[in-house]
Short mmCIF file of C-alpha atoms and ligand atoms in Angstrom, two decimals:
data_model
loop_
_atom_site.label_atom_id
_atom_site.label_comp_id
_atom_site.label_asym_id
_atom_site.label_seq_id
_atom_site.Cartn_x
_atom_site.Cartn_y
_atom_site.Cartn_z
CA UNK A 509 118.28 114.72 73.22
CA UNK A 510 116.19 112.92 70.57
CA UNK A 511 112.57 112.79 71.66
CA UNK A 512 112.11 109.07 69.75
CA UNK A 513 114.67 108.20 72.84
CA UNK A 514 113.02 109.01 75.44
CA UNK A 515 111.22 106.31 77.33
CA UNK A 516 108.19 108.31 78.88
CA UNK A 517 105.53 109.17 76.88
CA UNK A 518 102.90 111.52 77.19
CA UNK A 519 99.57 110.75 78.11
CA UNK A 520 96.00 111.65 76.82
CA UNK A 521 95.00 111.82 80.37
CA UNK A 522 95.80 111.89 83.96
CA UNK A 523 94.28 109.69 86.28
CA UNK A 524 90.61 109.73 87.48
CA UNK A 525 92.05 110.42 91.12
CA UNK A 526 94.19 113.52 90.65
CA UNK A 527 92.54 116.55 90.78
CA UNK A 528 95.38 119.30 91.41
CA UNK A 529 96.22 121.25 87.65
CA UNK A 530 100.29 120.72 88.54
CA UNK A 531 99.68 117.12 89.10
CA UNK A 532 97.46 116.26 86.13
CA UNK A 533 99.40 118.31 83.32
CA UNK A 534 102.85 117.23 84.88
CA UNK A 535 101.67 113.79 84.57
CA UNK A 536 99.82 114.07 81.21
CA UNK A 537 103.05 115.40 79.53
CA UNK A 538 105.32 112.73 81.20
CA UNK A 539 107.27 115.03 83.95
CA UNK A 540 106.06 112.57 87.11
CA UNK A 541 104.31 109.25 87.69
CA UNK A 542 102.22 108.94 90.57
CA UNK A 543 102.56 106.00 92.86
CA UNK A 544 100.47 106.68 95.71
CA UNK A 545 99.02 109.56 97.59
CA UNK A 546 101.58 112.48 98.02
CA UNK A 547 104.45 110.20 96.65
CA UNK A 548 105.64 110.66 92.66
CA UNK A 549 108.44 109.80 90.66
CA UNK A 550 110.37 112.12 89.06
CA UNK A 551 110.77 110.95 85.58
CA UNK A 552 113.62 112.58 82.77
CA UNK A 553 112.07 115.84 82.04
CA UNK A 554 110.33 116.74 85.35
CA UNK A 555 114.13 115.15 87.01
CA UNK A 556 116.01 117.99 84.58
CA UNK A 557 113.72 120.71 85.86
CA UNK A 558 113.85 119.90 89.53
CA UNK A 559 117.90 119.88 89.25
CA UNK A 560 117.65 123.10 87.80
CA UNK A 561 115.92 124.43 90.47
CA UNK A 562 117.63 123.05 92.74
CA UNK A 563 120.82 124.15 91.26
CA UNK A 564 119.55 127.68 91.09
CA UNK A 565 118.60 127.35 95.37
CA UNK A 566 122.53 125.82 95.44
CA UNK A 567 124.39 128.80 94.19
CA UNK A 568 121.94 131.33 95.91
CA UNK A 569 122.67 129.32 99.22
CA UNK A 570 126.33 129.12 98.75
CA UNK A 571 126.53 132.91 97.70
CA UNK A 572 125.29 133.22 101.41
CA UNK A 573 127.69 131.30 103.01
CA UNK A 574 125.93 128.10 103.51
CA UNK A 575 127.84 124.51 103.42
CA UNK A 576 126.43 121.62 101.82
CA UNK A 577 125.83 118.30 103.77
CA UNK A 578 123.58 115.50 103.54
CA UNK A 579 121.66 114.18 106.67
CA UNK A 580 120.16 110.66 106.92
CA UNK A 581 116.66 110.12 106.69
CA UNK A 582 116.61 107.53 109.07
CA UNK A 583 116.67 109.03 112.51
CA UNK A 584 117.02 107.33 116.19
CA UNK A 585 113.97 107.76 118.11
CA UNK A 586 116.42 108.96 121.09
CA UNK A 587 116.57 112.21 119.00
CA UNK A 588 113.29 113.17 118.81
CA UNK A 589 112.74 112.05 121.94
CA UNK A 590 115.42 114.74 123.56
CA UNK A 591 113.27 117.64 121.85
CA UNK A 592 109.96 115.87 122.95
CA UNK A 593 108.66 115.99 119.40
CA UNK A 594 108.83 111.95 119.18
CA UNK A 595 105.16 112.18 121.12
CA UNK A 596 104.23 115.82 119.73
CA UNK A 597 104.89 116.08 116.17
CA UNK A 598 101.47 114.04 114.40
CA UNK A 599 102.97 113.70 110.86
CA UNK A 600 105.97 111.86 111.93
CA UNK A 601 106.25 108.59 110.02
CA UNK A 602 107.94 105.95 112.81
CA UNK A 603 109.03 102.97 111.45
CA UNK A 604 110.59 99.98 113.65
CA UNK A 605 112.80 97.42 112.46
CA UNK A 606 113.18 93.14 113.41
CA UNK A 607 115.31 93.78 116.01
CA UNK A 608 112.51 96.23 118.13
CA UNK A 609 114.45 99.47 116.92
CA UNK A 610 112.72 101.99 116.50
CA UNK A 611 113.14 105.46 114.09
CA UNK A 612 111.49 108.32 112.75
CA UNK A 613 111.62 109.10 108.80
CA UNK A 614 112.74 112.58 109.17
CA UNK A 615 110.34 115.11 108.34
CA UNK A 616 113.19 117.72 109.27
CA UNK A 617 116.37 117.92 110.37
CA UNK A 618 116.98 119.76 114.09
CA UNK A 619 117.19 116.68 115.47
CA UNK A 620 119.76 115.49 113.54
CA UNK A 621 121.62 118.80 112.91
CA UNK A 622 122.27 120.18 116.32
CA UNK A 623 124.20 117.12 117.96
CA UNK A 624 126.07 116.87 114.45
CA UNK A 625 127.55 120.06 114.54
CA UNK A 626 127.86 120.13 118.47
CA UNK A 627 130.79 117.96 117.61
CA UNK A 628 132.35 120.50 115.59
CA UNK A 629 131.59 123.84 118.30
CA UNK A 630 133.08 124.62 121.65
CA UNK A 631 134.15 128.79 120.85
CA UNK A 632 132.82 131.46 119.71
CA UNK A 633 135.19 131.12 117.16
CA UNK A 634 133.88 128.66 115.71
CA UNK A 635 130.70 130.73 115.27
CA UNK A 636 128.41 131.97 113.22
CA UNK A 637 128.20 129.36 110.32
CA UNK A 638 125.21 127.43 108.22
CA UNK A 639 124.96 124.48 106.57
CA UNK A 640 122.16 122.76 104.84
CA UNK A 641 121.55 119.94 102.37
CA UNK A 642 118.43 119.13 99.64
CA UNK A 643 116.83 115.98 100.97
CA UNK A 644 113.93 114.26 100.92
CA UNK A 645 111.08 114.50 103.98
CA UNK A 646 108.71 112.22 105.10
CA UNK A 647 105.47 113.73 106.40
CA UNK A 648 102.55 111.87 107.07
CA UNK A 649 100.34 115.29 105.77
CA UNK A 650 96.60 113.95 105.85
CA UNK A 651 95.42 116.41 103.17
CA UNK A 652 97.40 115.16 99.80
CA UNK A 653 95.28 116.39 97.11
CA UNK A 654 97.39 119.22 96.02
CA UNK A 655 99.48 116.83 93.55
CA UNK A 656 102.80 117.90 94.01
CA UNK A 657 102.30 120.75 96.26
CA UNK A 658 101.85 118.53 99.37
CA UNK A 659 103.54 115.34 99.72
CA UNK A 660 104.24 112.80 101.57
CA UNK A 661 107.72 112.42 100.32
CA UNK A 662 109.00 115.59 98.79
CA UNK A 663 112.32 117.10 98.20
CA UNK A 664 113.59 120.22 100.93
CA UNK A 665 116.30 122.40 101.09
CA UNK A 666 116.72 122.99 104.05
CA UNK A 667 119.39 125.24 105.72
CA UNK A 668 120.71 126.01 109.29
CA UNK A 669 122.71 129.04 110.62
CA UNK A 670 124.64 128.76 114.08
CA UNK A 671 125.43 132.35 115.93
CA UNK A 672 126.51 133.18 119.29
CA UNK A 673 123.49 135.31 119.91
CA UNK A 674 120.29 137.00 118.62
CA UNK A 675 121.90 140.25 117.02
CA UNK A 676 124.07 138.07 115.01
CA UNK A 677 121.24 135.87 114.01
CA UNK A 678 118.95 138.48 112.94
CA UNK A 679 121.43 139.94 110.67
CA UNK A 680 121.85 136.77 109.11
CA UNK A 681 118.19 136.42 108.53
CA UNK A 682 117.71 139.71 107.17
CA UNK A 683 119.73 138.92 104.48
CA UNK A 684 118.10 135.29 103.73
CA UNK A 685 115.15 137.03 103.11
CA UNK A 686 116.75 138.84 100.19
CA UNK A 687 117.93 135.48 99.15
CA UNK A 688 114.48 134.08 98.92
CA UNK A 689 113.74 136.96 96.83
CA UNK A 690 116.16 135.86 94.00
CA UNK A 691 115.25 132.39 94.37
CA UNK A 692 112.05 133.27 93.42
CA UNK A 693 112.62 135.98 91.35
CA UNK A 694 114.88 133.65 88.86
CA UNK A 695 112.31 130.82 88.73
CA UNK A 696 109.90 133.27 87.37
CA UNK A 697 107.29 133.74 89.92
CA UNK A 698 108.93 137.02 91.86
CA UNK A 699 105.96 139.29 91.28
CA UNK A 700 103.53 136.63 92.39
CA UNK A 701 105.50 135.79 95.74
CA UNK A 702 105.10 137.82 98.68
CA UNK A 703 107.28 138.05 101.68
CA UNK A 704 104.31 137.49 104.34
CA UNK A 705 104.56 137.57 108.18
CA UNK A 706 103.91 134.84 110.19
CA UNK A 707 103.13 134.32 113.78
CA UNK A 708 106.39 133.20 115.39
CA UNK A 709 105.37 130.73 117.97
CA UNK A 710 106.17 130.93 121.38
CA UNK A 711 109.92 132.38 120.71
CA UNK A 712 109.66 134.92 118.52
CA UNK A 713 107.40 137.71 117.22
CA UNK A 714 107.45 136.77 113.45
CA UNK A 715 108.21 133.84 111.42
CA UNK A 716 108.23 134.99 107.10
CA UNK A 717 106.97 132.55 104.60
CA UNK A 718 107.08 133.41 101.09
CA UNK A 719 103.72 133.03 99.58
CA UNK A 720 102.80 132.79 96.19
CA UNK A 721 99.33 133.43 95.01
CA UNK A 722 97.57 131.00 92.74
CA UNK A 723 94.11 129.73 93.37
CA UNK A 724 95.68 125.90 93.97
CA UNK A 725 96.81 127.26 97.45
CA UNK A 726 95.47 126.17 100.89
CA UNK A 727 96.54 129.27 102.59
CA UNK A 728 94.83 132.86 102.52
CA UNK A 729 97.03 135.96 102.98
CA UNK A 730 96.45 139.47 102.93
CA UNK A 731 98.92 141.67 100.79
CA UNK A 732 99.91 145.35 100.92
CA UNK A 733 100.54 146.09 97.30
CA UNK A 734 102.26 149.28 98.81
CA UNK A 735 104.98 147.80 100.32
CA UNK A 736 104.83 144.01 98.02
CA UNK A 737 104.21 142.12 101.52
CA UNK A 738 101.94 139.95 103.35
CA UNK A 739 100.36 139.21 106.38
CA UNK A 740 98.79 135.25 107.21
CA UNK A 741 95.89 134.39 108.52
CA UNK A 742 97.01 133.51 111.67
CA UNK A 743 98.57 137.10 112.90
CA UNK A 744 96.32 139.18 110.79
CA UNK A 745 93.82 139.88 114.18
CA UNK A 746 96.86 140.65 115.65
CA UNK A 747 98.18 143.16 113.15
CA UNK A 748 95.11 144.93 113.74
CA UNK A 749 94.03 144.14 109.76
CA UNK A 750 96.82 146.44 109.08
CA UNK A 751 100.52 146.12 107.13
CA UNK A 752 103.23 145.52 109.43
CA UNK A 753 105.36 148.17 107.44
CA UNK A 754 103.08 151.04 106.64
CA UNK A 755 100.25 150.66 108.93
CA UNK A 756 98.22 151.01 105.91
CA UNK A 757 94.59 149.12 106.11
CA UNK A 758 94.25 148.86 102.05
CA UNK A 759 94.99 145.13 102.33
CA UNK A 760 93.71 142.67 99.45
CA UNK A 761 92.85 138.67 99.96
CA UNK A 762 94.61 136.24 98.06
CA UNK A 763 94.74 132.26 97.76
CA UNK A 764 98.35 131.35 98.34
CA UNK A 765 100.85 128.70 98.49
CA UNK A 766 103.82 128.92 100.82
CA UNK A 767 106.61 128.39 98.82
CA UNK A 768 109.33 128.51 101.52
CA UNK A 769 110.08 130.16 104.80
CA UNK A 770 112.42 131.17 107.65
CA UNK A 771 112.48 130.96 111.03
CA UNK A 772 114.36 132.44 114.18
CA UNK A 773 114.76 129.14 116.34
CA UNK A 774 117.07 131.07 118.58
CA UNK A 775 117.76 128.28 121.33
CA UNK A 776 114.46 125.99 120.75
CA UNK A 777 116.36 123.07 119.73
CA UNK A 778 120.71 123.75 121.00
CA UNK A 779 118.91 124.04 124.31
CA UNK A 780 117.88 120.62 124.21
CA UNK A 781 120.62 119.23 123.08
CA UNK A 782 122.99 121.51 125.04
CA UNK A 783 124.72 122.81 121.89
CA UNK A 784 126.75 125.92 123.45
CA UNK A 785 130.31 128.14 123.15
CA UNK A 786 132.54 129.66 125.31
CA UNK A 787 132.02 133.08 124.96
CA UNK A 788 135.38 135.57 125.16
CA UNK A 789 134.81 135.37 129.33
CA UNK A 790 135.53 131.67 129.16
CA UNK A 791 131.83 131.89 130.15
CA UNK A 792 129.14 128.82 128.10
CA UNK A 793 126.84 130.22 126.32
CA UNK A 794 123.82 128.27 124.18
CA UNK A 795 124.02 128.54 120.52
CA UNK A 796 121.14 130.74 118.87
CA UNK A 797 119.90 128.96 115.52
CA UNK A 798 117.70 130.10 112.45
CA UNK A 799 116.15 127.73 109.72
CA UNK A 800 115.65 128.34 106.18
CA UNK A 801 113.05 125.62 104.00
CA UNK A 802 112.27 125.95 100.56
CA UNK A 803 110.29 122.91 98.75
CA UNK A 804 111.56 122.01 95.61
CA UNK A 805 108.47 120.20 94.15
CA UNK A 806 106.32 122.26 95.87
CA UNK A 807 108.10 124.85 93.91
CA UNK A 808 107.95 123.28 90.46
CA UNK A 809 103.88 122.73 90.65
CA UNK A 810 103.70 126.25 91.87
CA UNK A 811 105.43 127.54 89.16
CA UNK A 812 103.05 124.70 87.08
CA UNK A 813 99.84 126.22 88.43
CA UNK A 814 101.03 130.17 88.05
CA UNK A 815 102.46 129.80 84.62
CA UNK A 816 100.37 126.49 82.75
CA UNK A 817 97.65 127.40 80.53
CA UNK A 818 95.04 125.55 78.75
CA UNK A 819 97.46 123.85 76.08
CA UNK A 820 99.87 122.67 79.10
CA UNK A 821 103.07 123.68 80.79
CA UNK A 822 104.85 127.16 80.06
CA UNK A 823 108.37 127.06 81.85
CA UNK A 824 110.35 129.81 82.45
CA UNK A 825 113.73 129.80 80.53
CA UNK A 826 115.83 129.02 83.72
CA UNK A 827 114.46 126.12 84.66
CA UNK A 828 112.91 124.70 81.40
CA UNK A 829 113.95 121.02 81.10
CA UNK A 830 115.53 121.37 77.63
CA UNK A 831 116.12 125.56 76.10
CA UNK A 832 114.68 124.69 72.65
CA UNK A 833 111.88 122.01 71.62
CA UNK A 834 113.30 121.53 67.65
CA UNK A 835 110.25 119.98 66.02
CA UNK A 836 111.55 118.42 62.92
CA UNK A 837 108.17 118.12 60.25
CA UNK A 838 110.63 117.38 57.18
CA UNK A 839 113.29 114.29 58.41
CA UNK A 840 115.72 116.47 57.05
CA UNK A 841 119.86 117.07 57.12
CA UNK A 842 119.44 120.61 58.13
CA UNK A 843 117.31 119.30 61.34
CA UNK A 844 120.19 117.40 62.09
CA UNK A 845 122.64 120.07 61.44
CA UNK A 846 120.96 122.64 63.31
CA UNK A 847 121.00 120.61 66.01
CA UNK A 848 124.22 120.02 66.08
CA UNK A 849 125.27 123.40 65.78
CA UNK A 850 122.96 124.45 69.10
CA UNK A 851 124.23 121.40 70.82
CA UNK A 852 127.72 122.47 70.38
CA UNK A 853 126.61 126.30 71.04
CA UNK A 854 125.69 124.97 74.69
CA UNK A 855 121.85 125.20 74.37
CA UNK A 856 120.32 122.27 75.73
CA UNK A 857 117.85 120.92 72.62
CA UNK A 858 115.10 118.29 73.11
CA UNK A 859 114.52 117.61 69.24
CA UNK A 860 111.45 115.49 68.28
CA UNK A 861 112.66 113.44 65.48
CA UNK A 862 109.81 111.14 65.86
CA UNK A 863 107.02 110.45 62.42
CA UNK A 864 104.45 111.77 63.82
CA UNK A 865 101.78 114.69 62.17
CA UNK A 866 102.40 117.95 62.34
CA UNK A 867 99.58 118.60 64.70
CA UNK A 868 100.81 116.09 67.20
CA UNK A 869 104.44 117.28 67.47
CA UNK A 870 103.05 120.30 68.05
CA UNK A 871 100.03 120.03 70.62
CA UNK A 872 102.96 117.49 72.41
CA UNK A 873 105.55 120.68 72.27
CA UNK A 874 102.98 123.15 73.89
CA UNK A 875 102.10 120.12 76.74
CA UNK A 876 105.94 120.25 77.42
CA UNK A 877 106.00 123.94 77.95
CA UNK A 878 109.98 124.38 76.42
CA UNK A 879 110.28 128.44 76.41
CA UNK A 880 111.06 128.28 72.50
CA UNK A 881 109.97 126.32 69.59
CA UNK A 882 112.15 125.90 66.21
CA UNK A 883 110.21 124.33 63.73
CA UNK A 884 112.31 122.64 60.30
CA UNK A 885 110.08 121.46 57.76
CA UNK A 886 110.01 121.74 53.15
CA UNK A 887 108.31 125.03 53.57
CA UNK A 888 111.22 126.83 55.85
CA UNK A 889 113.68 125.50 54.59
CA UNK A 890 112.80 126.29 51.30
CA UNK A 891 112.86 130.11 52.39
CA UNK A 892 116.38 129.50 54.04
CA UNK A 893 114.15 130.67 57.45
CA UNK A 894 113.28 128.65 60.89
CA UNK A 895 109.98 129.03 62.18
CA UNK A 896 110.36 129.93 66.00
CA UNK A 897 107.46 130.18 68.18
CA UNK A 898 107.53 131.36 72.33
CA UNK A 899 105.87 129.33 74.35
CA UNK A 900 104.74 131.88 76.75
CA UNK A 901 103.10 134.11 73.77
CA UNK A 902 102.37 132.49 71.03
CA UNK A 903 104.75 134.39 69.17
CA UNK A 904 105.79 133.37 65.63
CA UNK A 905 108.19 134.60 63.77
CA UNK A 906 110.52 133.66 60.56
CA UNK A 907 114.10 134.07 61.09
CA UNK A 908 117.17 133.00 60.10
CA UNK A 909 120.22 130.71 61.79
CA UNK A 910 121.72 133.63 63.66
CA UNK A 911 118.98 135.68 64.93
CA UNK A 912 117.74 132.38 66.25
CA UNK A 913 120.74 132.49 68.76
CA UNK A 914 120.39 136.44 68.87
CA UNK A 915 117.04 135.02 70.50
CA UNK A 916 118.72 132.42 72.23
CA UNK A 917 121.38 134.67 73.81
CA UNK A 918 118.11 137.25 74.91
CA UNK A 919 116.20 134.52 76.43
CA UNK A 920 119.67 133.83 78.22
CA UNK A 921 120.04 138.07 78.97
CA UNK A 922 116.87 138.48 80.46
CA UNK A 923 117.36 135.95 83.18
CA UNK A 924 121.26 137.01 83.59
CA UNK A 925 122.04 135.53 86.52
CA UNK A 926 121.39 132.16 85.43
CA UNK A 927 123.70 129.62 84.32
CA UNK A 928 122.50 129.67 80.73
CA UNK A 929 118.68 130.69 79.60
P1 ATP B 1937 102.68 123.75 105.28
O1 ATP B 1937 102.09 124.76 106.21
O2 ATP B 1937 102.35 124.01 103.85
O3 ATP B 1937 102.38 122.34 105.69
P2 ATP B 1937 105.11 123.76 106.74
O4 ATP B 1937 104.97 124.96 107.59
O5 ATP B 1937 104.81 122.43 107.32
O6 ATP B 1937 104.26 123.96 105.38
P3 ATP B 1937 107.98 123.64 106.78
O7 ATP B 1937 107.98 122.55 107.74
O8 ATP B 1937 108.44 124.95 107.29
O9 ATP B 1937 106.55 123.77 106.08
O10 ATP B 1937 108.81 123.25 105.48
C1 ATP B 1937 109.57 124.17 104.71
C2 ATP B 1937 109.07 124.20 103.27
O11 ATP B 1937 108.92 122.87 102.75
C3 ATP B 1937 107.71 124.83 103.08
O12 ATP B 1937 107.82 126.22 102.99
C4 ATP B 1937 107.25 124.20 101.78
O13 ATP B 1937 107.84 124.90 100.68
C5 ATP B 1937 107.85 122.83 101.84
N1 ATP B 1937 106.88 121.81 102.26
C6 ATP B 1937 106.36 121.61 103.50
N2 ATP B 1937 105.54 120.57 103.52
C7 ATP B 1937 105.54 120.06 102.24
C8 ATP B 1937 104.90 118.96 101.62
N3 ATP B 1937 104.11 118.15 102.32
N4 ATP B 1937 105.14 118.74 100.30
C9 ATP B 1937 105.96 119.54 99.59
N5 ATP B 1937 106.59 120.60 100.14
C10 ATP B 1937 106.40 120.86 101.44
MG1 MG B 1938 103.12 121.22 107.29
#
C-alpha cells in the first residue's frame, strides 16, 4: 500500500486524557482513535494487526476442534435472568427499547450459548464438541485508564466446549492450555506470559489465566521461574506462598496483565438452562461445560506495552500490519520496481512514497513499528545495495535484492508456523 493513500495520519501527540503507553503510541502513530472512555476505533493499520491476531487465535482454535459461530450482542433479559446474573453481574450494560423491552449488551456469551446449542443435543453422541466466535463485549468496567487494555467495548474470542462429564472436560482443557501457549508464543510475548493459577470459584479448585508481565498491568502474580508458572493474588495464601507444581517457595512478584484464561464451568450454566444427554442407560444427564477467553485488543496493547520503546511501536513479524516499511528518499523507478517485485513475492509492503525529509519518513517508520525497514534513495542505489534496518535492533545493514528476501524468508522461518512472516 502507498503510505500518501492512506487517510490516517500520525499525530505529534496523544490526547491530554490518555495516560496508558499502548493507548498514547497506538494513537500517536494512527493505529486507533479514541472516542470515549474504554471505546476506540480501529483504524487501517491497527484493523490489519488485530485481524492478524485474530487470524492467528482462528487457526489455533480450529486446530483444536472448535467451530466458528457468531452470537448476537443483543441479549433478552429472560436469559440472564434464568442464570440470575441479570441482578448479579454489576458491569452489565442494560439497555431498553420504545416498546418497554428490555436487553443486556452481552458482556459474554453463556447465556446465549447454552439454550443455542441445547437445540442441537439430546445424546451423548452428540457430545463432546466446542464452538466459539470473536465478538465484541460490552462491559461497563469502572476503571478504563488502561487504553486498550480495558474497555468498555473490546473484541473476545471466546470459546465453549460441551462434554458428557468432568474426565472428558478436563482432558479437553489440558490441552487448551497448550493452545494458549502457541497463541502467545506466535504473537511474540511467550517468555513474558505465564500460565498462573487462579482461584476457581465455588466449582472448581483452579481457574488458569495467562498473565503477561509488563508494568501497565493491574494484576500482581507470583512466578516460579522453575517450572515458568504463576500463582494470583487471590489463591497465593492458599498455596501456602508456594508453587503449585514444585512446592518450591523461591517465588518472584511481578505486575501483570491477564491476557486470556480458561475455566471449568462444569454444570454452572447447562444446569440452569437444563442443557443435558441421554447417557448410554437411556438415563439424562447435565452437560459439563469449559470456557476459553482471550482479548484481542487487550492483546495488541500488551504486546504494545512489552515490545514499544521510546521511538514507538516494535511489532513482531506475525502480526506486523504491513512485513516491510519501504521508505522511498529518492522518487525513484527502482522504488517502484522493488515494490512490485515484493508485492508479487507475497510480502505485504506499506511503501511511503510521500515528499517528505528524510528524518520524517524515518522517525514516522520507527512510530509504526514494521519489523523491517528498506530504505531506496541516490546513495543506495548508486551502490546497486538497499539499506535495511530491523526494527527491533537497530540493525543496519547494506544488501542486495536477494538477500533482502533471504531476510524476508528468515523473518518468515523464525516464526514458522505463521501464515507468512
Ligand atoms: P479482568 O479481571 O481483567 O477484568 P475478566 O476476568 O473479567 O478480566 P473474562 O471475563 O474472563 O475476563 O474475559 C476473558 C478475557 O477477555 C480476559 O482474559 C481478557 O483478555 C479479556 N478482557 C476482559 N475484560 C476486558 C476488557 N474490559 N477490555 C479488554 N479485554 C478484556
Ligand atoms: Mg473483568
Amino acid at each position: 500500500m502507498r503510505q500518501s493513500q492512506l487517510f490516517t495520519k500520525t499525530r505529534k501527540d496523544a490526547p491530554a486524557d490518555e495516560v496508558a503507553k499502548n493507548a498514547k503510541l497506538l494513537i500517536r502513530a494512527g493505529f486507533v482513535d479514541k472516542l470515549q472512555a474504554g471505546v476506540y476505533t480501529y483504524l487501517p493499520l491497527g484493523l490489519r494487526v488485530l485481524k492478524k491476531i485474530e487470524n492467528i487465535i482462528r487457526e489455533e482454535m480450529n486446530n483444536a476442534g472448535g467451530q466458528e459461530i457468531l452470537m448476537p450482542s443483543l441479549q433478552p433479559k429472560e436469559n440472564w435472568q434464568t442464570t440470575g446474573r441479570w441482578d448479579t453481574m454489576d458491569d452489565l450494560y442494560k439497555v431498553s427499547d420504545s416498546s418497554g423491552r428490555e436487553n443486556a449488551l452481552g458482556p459474554t456469551h453463556e447465556e446465549i450459548v447454552v439454550p443455542l446449542v441445547k437445540q442441537f443435543v439430546s445424546s451423548y453422541r452428540d457430545l463432546p464438541f466446542s464452538a466459539y466466535q470473536f465478538q465484541n463485549k460490552f462491559r461497563m468496567e469502572l476503571r478504563a485508564k488502561s487504553g486498550i487494555l480495558r474497555g468498555r467495548e473490546f473484541m473476545m474470542k471466546d470459546m465453549y466446549s460441551f462434554h458428557r462429564d468432568e474426565a472428558d472436560m478436563e482432558v479437553f482443557y489440558e490441552k487448551m492450555k497448550g493452545v494458549y501457549a502457541n497463541v502467545f508464543e506466535r504473537m511474540g510475548i511467550g517468555a513474558t506470559t505465564f500460565l498462573t493459577f487462579a482461584s476457581g470459584g465455588s466449582f472448581s479448585k483452579y481457574s488458569h489465566e495467562f498473565q503477561t508481565v509488563t508494568p501497565a498491568g493491574e494484576d500482581t502474580i507470583y512466578i516460579c521461574d522453575k517450572c515458568h508458572i504463576a500463582v494470583n493474588k487471590e489463591i497465593i495464601e492458599d498455596q501456602n506462598n508456594a508453587c503449585p507444581k514444585c512446592h518450591g517457595k523461591n517465588l518472584r512478584t511481578e505486575t501483570s496483565v491477564e491476557v486470556g484464561n480458561i475455566f471449568e464451568l462444569k454444570t454452572k450454566y447447562s444446569a440452569p438452562f437444563n442443557l443435558s444427554y441421554k447417557d448410554e442407560e437411556g438415563k439424562e444427564q447435565t452437560v459439563v461445560m469449559g470456557c476459553y477467553g482471550i482479548g484481542l485488543g487487550r492483546v495488541l496493547g500488551t504486546v504494545v506495552e512489552v515490545l514499544g520503546d521510546e521511538k514507538g511501536l516494535v511489532w513482531p513479524a506475525s502480526i506486523s500490519p504491513f512485513n516491510v516499511h519501504l521508505v522511498d528518499l529518492a522518487n525513484t523507478i527502482e522504488a517502484r520496481q522493488l515494490y512490485d517485485e515484493l508485492v508479487a513475492a507475497g510480502v505485504e509492503v506499506l511503501w511511503d512514497d510521500r515528499d517528505l525529509r528524510a528524518g520524517e519518513k524515518f522517525a514516522e517508520s520507527d512510530l509504526i513499528g514494521i519489523p523491517i525497514r528498506v530504505v531506496v534513495s541516490a546513495k543506495t542505489i548508486e551502490s546497486g545495495k538497499l539499506e535495511v534496518k530491523t526494527r527491533a535492533t537497530g540493525e543496519v545493514s547494506m544488501v542486495d535484492r536477494a538477500e533482502l528476501f533471504k531476510i524476508l524468508e528468515s523473518a518468515d522461518s523464525r516464526l514458522g508456523r505463521c501464515s507468512k512472516f
